[in-house]
Coordinates of C-alpha atoms and ligand atoms in Angstrom, one line a residue:
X1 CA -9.0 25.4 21.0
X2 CA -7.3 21.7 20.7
X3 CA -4.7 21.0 22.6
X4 CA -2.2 19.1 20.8
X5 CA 1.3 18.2 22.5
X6 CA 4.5 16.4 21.0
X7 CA 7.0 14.8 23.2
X8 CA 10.6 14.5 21.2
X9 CA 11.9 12.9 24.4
X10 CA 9.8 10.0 23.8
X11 CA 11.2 8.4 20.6
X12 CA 9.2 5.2 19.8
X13 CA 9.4 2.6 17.0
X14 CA 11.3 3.7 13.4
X15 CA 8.3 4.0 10.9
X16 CA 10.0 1.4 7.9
X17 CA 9.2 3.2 4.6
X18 CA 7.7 0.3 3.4
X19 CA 4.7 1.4 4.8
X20 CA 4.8 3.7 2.1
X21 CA 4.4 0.8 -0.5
X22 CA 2.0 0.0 -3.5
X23 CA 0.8 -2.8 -5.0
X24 CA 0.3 -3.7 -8.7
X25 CA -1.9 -6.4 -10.0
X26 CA -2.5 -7.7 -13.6
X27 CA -5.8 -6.4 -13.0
X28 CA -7.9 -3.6 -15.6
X29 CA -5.1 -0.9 -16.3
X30 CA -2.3 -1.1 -13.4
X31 CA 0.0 -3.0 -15.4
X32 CA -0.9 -3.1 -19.6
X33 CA -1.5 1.1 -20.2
X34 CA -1.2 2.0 -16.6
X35 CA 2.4 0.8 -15.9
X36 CA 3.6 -0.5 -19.0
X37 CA 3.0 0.0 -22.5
X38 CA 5.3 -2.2 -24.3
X39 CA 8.7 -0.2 -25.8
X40 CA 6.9 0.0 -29.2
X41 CA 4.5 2.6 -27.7
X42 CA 4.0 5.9 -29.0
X43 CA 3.7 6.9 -24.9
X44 CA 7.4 7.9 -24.0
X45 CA 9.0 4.7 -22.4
X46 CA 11.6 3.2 -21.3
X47 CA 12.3 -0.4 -22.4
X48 CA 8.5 -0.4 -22.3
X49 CA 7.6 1.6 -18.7
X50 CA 5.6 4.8 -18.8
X51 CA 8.3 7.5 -17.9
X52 CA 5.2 9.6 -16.8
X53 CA 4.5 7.2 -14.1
X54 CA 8.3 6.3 -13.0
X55 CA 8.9 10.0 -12.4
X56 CA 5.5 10.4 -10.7
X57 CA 6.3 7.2 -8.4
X58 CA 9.9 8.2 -8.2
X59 CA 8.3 11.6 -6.6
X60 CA 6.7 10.0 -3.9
X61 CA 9.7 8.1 -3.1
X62 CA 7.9 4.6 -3.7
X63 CA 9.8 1.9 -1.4
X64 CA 8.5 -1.0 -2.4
X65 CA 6.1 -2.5 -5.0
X66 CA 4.0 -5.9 -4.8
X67 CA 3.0 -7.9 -8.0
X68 CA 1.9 -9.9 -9.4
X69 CA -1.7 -10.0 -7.3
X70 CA -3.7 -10.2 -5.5
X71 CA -5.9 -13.0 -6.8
X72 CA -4.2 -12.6 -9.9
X73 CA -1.1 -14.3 -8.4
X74 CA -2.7 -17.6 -7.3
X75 CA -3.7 -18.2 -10.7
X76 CA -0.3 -17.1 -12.1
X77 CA 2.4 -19.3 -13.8
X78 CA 5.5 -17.6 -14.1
X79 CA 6.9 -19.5 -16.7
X80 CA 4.1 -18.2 -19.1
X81 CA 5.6 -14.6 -18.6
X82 CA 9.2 -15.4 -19.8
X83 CA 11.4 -15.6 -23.1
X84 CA 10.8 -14.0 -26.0
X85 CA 7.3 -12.1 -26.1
X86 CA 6.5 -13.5 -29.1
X87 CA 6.4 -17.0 -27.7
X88 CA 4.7 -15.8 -24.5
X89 CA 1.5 -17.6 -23.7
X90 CA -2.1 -16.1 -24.4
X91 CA -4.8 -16.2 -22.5
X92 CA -7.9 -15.0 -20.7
X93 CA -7.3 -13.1 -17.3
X94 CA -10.5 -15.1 -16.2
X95 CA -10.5 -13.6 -12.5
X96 CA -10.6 -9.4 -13.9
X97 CA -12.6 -8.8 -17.0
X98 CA -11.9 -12.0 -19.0
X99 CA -9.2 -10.0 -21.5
X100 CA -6.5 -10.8 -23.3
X101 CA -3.5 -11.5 -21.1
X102 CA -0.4 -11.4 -23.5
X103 CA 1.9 -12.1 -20.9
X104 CA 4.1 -9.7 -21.7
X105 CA 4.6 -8.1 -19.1
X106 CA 6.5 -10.8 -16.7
X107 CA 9.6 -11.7 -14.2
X108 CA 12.0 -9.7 -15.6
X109 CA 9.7 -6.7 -16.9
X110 CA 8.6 -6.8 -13.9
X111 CA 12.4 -6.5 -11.9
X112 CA 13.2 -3.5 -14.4
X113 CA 10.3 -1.9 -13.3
X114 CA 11.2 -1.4 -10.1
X115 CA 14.9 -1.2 -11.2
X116 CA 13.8 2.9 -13.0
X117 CA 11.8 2.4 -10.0
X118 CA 14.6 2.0 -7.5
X119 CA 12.0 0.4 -5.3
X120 CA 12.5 -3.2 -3.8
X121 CA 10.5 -5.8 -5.4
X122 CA 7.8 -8.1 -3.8
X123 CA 6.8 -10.9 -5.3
X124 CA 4.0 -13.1 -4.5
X125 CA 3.8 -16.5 -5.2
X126 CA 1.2 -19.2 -6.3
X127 CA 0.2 -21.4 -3.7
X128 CA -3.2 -22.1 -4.8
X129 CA -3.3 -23.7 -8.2
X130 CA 0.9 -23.6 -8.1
X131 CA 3.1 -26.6 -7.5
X132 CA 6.0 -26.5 -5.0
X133 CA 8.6 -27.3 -7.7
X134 CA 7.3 -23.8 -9.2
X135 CA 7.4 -21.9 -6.7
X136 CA 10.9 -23.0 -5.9
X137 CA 12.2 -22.8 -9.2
X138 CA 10.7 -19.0 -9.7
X139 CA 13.0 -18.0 -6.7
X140 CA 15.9 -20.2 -8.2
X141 CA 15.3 -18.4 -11.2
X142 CA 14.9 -14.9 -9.8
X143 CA 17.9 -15.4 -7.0
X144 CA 20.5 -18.5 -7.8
X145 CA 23.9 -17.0 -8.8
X146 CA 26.0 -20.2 -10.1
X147 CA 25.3 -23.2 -12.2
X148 CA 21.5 -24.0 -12.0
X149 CA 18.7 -24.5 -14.8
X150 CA 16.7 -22.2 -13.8
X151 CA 20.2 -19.4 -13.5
X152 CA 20.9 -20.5 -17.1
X153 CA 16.9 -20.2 -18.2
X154 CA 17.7 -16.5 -17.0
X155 CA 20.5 -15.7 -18.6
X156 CA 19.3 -17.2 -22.2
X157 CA 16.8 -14.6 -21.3
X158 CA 19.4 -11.8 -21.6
X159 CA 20.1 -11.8 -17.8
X160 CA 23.3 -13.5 -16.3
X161 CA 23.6 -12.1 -12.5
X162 CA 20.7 -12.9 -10.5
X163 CA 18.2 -10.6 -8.7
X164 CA 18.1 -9.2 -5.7
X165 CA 14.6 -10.1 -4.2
X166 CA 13.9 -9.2 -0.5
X167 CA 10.0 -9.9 -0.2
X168 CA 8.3 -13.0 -1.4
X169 CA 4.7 -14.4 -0.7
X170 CA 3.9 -17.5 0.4
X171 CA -0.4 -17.2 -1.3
X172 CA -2.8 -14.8 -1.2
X173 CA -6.3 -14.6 0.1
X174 CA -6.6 -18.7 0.8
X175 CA -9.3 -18.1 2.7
X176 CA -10.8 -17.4 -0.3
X177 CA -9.9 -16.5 -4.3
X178 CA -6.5 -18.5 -3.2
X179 CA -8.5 -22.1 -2.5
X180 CA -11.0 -21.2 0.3
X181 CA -8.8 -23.3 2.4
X182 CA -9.2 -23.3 6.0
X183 CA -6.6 -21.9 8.5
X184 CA -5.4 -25.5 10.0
X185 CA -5.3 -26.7 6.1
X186 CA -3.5 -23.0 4.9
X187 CA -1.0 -23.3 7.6
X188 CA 0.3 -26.7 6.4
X189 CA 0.2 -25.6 3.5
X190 CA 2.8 -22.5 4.0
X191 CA 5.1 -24.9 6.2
X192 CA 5.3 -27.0 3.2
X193 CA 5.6 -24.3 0.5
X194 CA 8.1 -22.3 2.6
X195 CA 10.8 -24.9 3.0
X196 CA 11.6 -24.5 -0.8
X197 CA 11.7 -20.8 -1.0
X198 CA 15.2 -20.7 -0.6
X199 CA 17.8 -17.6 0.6
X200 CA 20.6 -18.7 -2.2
X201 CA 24.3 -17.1 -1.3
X202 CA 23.7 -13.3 0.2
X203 CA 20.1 -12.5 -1.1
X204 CA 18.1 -13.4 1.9
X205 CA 14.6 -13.8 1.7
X206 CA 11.6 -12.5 3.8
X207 CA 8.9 -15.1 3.9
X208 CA 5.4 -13.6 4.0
X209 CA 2.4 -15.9 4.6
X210 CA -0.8 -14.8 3.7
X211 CA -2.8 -13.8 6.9
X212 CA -6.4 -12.5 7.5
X213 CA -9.0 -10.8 5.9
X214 CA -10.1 -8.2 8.4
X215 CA -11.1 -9.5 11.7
X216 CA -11.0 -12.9 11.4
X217 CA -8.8 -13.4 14.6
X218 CA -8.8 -16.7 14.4
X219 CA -6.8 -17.2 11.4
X220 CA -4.1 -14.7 12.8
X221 CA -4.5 -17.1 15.9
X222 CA -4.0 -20.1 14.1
X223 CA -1.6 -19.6 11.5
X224 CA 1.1 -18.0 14.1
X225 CA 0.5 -21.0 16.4
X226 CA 1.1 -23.4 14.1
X227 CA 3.5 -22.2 11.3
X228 CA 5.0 -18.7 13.2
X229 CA 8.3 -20.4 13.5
X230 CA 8.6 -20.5 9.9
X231 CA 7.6 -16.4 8.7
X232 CA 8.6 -13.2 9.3
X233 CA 5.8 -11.4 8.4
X234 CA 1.9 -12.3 8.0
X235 CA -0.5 -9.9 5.9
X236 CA -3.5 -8.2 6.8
X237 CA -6.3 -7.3 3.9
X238 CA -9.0 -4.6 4.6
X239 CA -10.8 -2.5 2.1
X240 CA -12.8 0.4 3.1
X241 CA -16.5 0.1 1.5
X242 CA -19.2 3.0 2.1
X243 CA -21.9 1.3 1.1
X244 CA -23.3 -1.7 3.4
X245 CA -22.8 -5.1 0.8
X246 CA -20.4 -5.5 -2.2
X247 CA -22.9 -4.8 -4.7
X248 CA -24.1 -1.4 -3.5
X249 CA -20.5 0.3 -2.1
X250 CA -21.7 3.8 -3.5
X251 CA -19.9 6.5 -5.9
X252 CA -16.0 7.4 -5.9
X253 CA -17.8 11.0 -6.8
X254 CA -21.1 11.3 -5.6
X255 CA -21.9 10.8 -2.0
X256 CA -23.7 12.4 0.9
X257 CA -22.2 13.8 4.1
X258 CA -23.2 10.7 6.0
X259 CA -21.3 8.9 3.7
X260 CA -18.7 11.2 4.0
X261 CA -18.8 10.1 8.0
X262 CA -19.3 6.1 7.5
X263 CA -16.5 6.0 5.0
X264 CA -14.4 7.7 7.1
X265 CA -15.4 5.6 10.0
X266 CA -14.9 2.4 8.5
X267 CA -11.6 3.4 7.5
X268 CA -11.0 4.2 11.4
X269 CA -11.5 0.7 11.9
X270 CA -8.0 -0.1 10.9
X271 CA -6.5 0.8 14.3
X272 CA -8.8 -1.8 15.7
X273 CA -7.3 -4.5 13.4
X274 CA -4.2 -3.4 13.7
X275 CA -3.8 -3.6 17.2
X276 CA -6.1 -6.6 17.6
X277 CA -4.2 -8.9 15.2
X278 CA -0.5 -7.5 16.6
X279 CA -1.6 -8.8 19.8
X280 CA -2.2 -12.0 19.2
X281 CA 1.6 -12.0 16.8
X282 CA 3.2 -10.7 19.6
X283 CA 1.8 -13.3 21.9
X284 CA 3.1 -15.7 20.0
X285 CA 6.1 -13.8 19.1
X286 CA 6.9 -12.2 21.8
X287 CA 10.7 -11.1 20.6
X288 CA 8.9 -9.6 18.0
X289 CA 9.9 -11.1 14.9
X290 CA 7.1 -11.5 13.3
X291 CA 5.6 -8.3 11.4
X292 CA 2.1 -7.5 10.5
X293 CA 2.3 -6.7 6.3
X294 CA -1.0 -4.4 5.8
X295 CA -0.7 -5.0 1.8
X296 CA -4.1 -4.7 0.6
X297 CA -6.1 -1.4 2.0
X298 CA -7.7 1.3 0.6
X299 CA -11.5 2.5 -0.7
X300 CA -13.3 -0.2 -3.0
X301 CA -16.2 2.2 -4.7
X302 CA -18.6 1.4 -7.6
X303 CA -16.5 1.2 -10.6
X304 CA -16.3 4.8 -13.0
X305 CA -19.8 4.1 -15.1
X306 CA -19.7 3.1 -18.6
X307 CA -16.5 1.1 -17.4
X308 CA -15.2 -2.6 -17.3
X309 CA -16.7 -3.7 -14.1
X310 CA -14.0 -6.3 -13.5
X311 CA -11.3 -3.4 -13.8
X312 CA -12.0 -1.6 -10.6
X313 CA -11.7 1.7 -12.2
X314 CA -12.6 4.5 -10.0
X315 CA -12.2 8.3 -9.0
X316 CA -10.8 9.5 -6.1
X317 CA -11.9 12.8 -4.4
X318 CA -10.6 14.6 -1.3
X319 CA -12.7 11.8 0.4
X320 CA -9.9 9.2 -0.5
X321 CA -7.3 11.6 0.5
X322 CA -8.8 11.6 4.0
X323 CA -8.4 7.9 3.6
X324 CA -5.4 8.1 3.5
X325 CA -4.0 10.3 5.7
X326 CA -5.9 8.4 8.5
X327 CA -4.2 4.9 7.4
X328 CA -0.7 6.2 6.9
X329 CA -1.3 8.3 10.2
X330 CA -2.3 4.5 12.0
X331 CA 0.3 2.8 10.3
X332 CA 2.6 5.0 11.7
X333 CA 1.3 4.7 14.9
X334 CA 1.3 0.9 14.6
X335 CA 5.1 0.9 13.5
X336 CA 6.3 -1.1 15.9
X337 CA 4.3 -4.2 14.4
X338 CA 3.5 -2.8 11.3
X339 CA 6.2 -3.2 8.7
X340 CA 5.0 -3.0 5.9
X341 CA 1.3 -1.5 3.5
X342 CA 0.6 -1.6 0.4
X343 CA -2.2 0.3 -1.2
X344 CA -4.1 -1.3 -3.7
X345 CA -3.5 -0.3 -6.4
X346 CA -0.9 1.7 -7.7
X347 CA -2.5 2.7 -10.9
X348 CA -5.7 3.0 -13.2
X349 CA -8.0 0.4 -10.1
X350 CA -9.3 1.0 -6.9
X351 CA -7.5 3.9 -4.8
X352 CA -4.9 4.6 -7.4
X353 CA -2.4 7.3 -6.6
X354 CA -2.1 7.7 -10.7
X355 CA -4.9 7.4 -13.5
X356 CA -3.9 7.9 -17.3
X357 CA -5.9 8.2 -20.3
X358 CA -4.3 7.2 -23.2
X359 CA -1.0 9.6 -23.1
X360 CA -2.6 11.5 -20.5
X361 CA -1.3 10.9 -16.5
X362 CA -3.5 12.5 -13.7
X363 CA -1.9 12.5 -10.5
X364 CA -4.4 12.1 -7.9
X365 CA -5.2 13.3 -4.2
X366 CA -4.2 10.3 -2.8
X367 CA -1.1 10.8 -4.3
X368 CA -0.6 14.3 -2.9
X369 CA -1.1 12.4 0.4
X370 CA 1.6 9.9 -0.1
X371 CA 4.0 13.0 -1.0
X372 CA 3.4 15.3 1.8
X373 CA 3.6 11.7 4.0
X374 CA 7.2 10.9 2.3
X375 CA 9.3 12.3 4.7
X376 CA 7.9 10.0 7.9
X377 CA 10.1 7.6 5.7
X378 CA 12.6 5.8 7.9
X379 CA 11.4 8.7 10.6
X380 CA 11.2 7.9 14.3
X381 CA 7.9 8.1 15.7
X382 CA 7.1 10.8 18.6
X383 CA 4.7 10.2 21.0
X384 CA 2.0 12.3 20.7
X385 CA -1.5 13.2 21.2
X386 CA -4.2 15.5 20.3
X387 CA -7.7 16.1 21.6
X388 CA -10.8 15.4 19.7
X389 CA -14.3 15.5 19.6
X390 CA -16.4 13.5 18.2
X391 CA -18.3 14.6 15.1
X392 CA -20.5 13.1 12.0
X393 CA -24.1 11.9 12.0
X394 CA -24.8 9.5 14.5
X395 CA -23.7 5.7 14.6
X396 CA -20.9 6.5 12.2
X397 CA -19.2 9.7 14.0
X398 CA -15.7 9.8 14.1
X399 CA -12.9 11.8 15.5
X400 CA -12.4 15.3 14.5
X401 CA -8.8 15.3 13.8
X402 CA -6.0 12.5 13.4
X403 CA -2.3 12.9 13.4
X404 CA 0.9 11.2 14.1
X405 CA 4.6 13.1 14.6
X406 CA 8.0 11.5 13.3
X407 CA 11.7 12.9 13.5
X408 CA 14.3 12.3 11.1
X409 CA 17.8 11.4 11.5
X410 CA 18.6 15.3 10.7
X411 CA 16.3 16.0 13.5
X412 CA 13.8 17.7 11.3
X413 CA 10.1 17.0 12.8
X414 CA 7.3 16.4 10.5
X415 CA 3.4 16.5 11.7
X416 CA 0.7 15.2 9.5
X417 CA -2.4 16.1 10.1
X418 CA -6.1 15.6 9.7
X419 CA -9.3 17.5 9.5
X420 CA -12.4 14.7 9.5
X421 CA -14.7 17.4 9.4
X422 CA -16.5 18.6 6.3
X423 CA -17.9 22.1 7.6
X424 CA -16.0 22.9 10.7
X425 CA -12.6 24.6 11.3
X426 CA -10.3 24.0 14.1
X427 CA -7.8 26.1 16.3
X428 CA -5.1 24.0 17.5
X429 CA -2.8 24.9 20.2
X430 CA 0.6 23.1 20.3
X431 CA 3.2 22.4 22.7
X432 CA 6.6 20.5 21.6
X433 CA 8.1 19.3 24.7
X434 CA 11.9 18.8 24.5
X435 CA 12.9 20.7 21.4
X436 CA 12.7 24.7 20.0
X437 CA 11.6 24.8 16.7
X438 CA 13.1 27.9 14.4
X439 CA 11.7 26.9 11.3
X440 CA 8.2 25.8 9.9
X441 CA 7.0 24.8 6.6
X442 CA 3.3 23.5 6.2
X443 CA 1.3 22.8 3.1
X444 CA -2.2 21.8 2.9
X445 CA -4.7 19.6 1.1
X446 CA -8.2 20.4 1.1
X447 CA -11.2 21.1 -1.3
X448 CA -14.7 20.5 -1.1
X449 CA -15.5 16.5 -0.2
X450 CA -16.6 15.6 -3.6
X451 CA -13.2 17.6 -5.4
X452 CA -11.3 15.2 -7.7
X453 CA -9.2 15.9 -10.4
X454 CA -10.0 14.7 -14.3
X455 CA -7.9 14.6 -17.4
X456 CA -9.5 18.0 -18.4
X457 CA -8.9 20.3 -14.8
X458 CA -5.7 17.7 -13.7
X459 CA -4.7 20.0 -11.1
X460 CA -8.1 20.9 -9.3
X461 CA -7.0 19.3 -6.2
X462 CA -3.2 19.6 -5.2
X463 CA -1.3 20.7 -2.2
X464 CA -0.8 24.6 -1.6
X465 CA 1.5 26.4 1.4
X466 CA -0.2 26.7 4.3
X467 CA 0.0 30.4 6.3
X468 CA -2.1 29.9 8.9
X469 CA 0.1 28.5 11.6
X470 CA 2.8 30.1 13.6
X471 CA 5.4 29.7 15.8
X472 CA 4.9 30.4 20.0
X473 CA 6.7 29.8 23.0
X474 CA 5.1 26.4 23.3
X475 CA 5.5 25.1 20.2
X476 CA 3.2 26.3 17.1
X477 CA -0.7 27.5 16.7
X478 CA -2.4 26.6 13.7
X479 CA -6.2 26.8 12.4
X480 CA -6.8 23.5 10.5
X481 CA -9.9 24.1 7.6
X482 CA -12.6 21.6 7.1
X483 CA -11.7 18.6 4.9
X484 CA -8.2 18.9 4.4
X485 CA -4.4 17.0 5.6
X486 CA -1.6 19.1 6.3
X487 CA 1.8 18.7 6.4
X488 CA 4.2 20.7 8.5
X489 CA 8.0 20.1 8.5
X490 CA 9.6 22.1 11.5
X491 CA 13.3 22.7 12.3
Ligands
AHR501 O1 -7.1 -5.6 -5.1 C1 -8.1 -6.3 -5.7 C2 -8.3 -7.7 -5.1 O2 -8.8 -7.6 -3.7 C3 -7.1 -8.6 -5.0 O3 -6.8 -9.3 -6.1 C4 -7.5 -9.5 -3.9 O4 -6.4 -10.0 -3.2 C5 -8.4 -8.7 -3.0 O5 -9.6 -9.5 -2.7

C-alpha cells in the first residue's frame, strides 16, 4: 500500500496555464493540412482554419500557441507572408522536407488562428539570418496603434487596430540551427535585438531569449549574467529520445519493455533540468523575475514509415501519454520558475495532441492527457507527496508512480496521477490534511503500452470513469492499474 498525503494548508506557487501551451511550426503538416487548409477547402473552415482542430484545441482549453518555429523561424521573413496570397512569395522550406512554402499562411492568418482559438499568441522572431530593422518593424506592424508604415502596411492588409501580442522571441536554438553562435556572442546579440522590440501604448511585451538546449548550464549561466537585465523569460529545449543517437531513436509503435523504462526515464530527466537551470536564474534573479519557458519538449521517435522524413510524422501510444503526464506533473511542480511549455508540436509532427488524414481528425492520447490536466489551469499547487519504488530494468528504472495536486479558486482539488509501471497495480492510501472531501470524480487513461489510436479504430485509446477509488476518513483509497494517468477532481 502507497502512502500518498496532500497538504491544502500548504498552498505553493499558482501553476500559469501557459504551461499548458503548444507550439506550431511550418514544419510537415502542423500548419498547411494540419492547421490550416486555406478557406477554399472542401475540409469545413473558417476563413481557412480546420474547425475540427479549433474545437478539438478549444477542448483542451489551449492557452497559448508559439509559431512560427522552431528552426523554421530563424530562417523566416515575415514580410514574405503578408498581402494578398496571390503575391505571397514561393519557396522551398529548405530546413523540413524541401517543399513548397506558399506562404500563405502568415502574420495575420496566423493572429486569427488563435483569435477562433482564443489563445494568446507567441511569436518568435528571426535573429539568425533576420535584421534588427525586421524584427522591429514585425512588432511595429503586429502592435503600433497610430500613424506608422508598418500600422498603415496592416491596415492596407484589411486590418486597422493593432494586435494584441503578449509573447515574443528574441531567436531560437543559436546554439545551433539559429547560427551556432556561442553564448558570450548570442547574448550580445539579444541585448542588441531586444532594444527594438518595442511595448507600443498598452500592449506590453514579454521578451523571451532563447536559452539552452538541455543541460548546457553554462549558456543558462552566461546569458543571465550578461543580458538578464534585459528578459523576462529564457527557454529551455529537451526532447525525449528512446534510442541512444539521432539516427536510431526507435518506433512511436513498436518498442520493448526496456524501452518502455528508458523512455520514461529520460523523460524523468526533466526535473533535473528544471531545477538545475532555475537555480542558476534565480541566482541571478533572485526577485524572481525571470521565468524558465520550457517551449520545446516532448518524444522525437523514428518518423511513421513510408513517410517524409523531414516532417516528423509519428504515432503516439499510451507510452507518449505517460510522457506527458510526467512533464505536466514536473512542470507543475516547477511552477514557481516555470511559466511557461510548449509541446512540440501541436499537430500532424512529433508528439502531436491531433493527427488528420485528409478530412479525417484523430485525437490522440496525449491529447486525452492535456484534457484530464486542464483543470490545474491557473490552480494553486498543494504540496504533496507520494511514496515510490523503484521499478524497470536496470540502469533505466524509474519511479513507480508520479503526481502533483492543485486547487482552484472554487476550492475544487484536482490530483493527477501516474502509473510508470507496465504489469503492476498499485493500492494507494491517501490522506488530505486540512480539507473533507464530499465529492470525487476520477477518470482514467490506460491501455496496453503499445495502444494508439488510427484513423480506422480513432477511439481505441480514450479516457473512461474510474470506480476504483473511494472516499475514507483520511482522505481517499484508490488502486491505480498498470500503464495508465488518472485524473480525480474532489469537492
Ligand atoms: O520541433 C522541431 C525542431 O526541434 C525545432 O524546429 C527546433 O527548434 C528543434 O531542434
Amino acid at each position: 500500500m502507497a502512502k500518498y498525503v496532500i497538504n491544502t494548508l500548504n498552498k505553493k506557487s499558482k501553476i500559469s496555464k501557459e504551461i499548458y501551451g503548444h507550439f506550431s511550426e511550418h514544419l510537415g503538416r502542423c500548419i498547411y493540412e494540419g492547421l490550416y487548409v486555406g478557406d477554399d477547402s472542401p475540409i469545413p473552415n473558417t476563413n481557412g482554419m480546420r474547425n475540427d482542430v479549433v474545437e478539438a484545441l478549444k477542448n483542451i482549453k489551449i492557452p497559448v500557441l508559439r509559431w512560427p518555429g522552431g528552426c523554421f523561424a530563424d530562417e523566416y521573413h515575415w514580410m514574405d507572408g503578408i498581402g494578398p496570397k496571390e503575391k505571397r512569395k514561393r519557396m522551398i522550406n529548405t530546413h523540413w522536407g524541401g517543399v513548397v512554402e506558399d506562404n500563405s499562411f502568415g502574420t495575420d492568418e496566423f493572429m486569427e488562428l488563435c483569435r477562433q482559438l482564443e489563445c494568446e499568441p507567441y511569436v518568435n522572431g528571426n535573429l539568425g539570418s533576420g535584421s534588427v530593422q525586421e524584427m522591429q518593424d514585425w512588432v511595429e506592424y503586429m502592435t503600433f496603434d497610430g500613424v506608422s508604415p508598418m500600422a498603415e502596411l496592416r491596415e492596407k492588409n484589411g486590418r486597422k487596430e493593432p494586435y494584441r501580442l503578449k509573447y515574443f522571441g528574441i531567436g531560437n536554438e543559436n546554439w545551433g540551427c539559429g547560427g551556432n553562435m556561442r553564448a558570450e556572442f548570442y547574448a550580445d546579440m539579444y541585448r542588441r535585438y531586444q532594444t527594438y522590440v518595442r511595448s507600443f501604448g498598452e500592449n506590453k511585451i514579454y521578451k523571451i531569449a532563447c536559452g539552452p538546449n538541455s543541460g548546457d548550464y553554462n549558456w543558462t549561466e552566461t546569458l543571465v549574467k550578461l543580458a538578464g537585465r534585459f528578459m523576462d523569460a529564457l527557454t529551455l529545449h529537451y526532447y525525449t529520445v528512446t534510442g541512444p543517437t539521432w539516427d536510431a531513436k526507435g518506433s512511436a509503435t513498436k518498442f520493448t519493455e526496456d524501452e518502455w523504462y528508458t523512455t520514461l526515464f529520460k523523460t524523468l530527466r526533466m526535473d533535473e533540468l528544471v531545477t538545475r537551470h532555475s537555480e542558476i536564474i534565480k541566482r541571478y534573479a533572485p526577485d524572481n523575475n525571470i521565468g524558465l519557458i520550457v517551449d520545446e519538449w516532448g518524444t522525437w521517435h523514428d518518423v511513421e514509415p513510408g513517410t517524409n522524413p523531414g516532417f516528423l510524422y509519428q504515432q503516439n501510444t499510451m507510452r507518449d501519454a505517460l510522457v506527458a503526464g510526467i512533464n505536466l506533473n514536473i512542470f507543475n511542480k516547477h511552477s514557481d520558475t516555470v511559466v511557461m511549455a510548449n509541446i512540440a508540436q501541436t499537430v500532424n509532427v512529433l508528439q502531436a495532441v491531433v493527427l488528420t488524414e485528409g478530412e479525417k481528425m484523430l485525437l490522440t492520447p496525449t491529447y486525452h492527457v492535456f484534457e484530464m490536466y486542464k483543470e490545474h489551469q491557473d490552480a494553486q499547487l498543494l504540496d504533496s507527496y507520494i511514496e515510490t519504488q523503484m521499478i524497470g530494468t536496470g540502469k533505466n528504472s524509474v519511479p513507480n508512480l508520479h503526481e502533483s495536486v492543485s486547487i482552484n479558486s472554487e476550492g475544487k482539488i484536482h490530483i493527477t496521477l501516474c502509473n510508470l509501471s507496465i504489469n503492476e497495480s498499485y493500492k494507494i492510501e491517501t490522506e488530505i490534511v486540512g480539507k473533507k472531501a464530499n465529492n470525487i470524480k476520477a477518470r482514467i487513461l490506460t491501455g496496453q503500452m503499445e495502444e494508439h489510436n488510427t484513423f480506422d479504430a480513432p477511439e481505441m485509446v480514450k479516457p473512461k470513469d474510474f470506480a476504483n477509488i473511494s472516499l475514507t476518513q483520511e482522505g481517499l483509497t484508490l488502486e491505480i492499474p498498470p500503464v495508465s494517468v488518472i485524473g480525480i477532481t474532489l469537492e
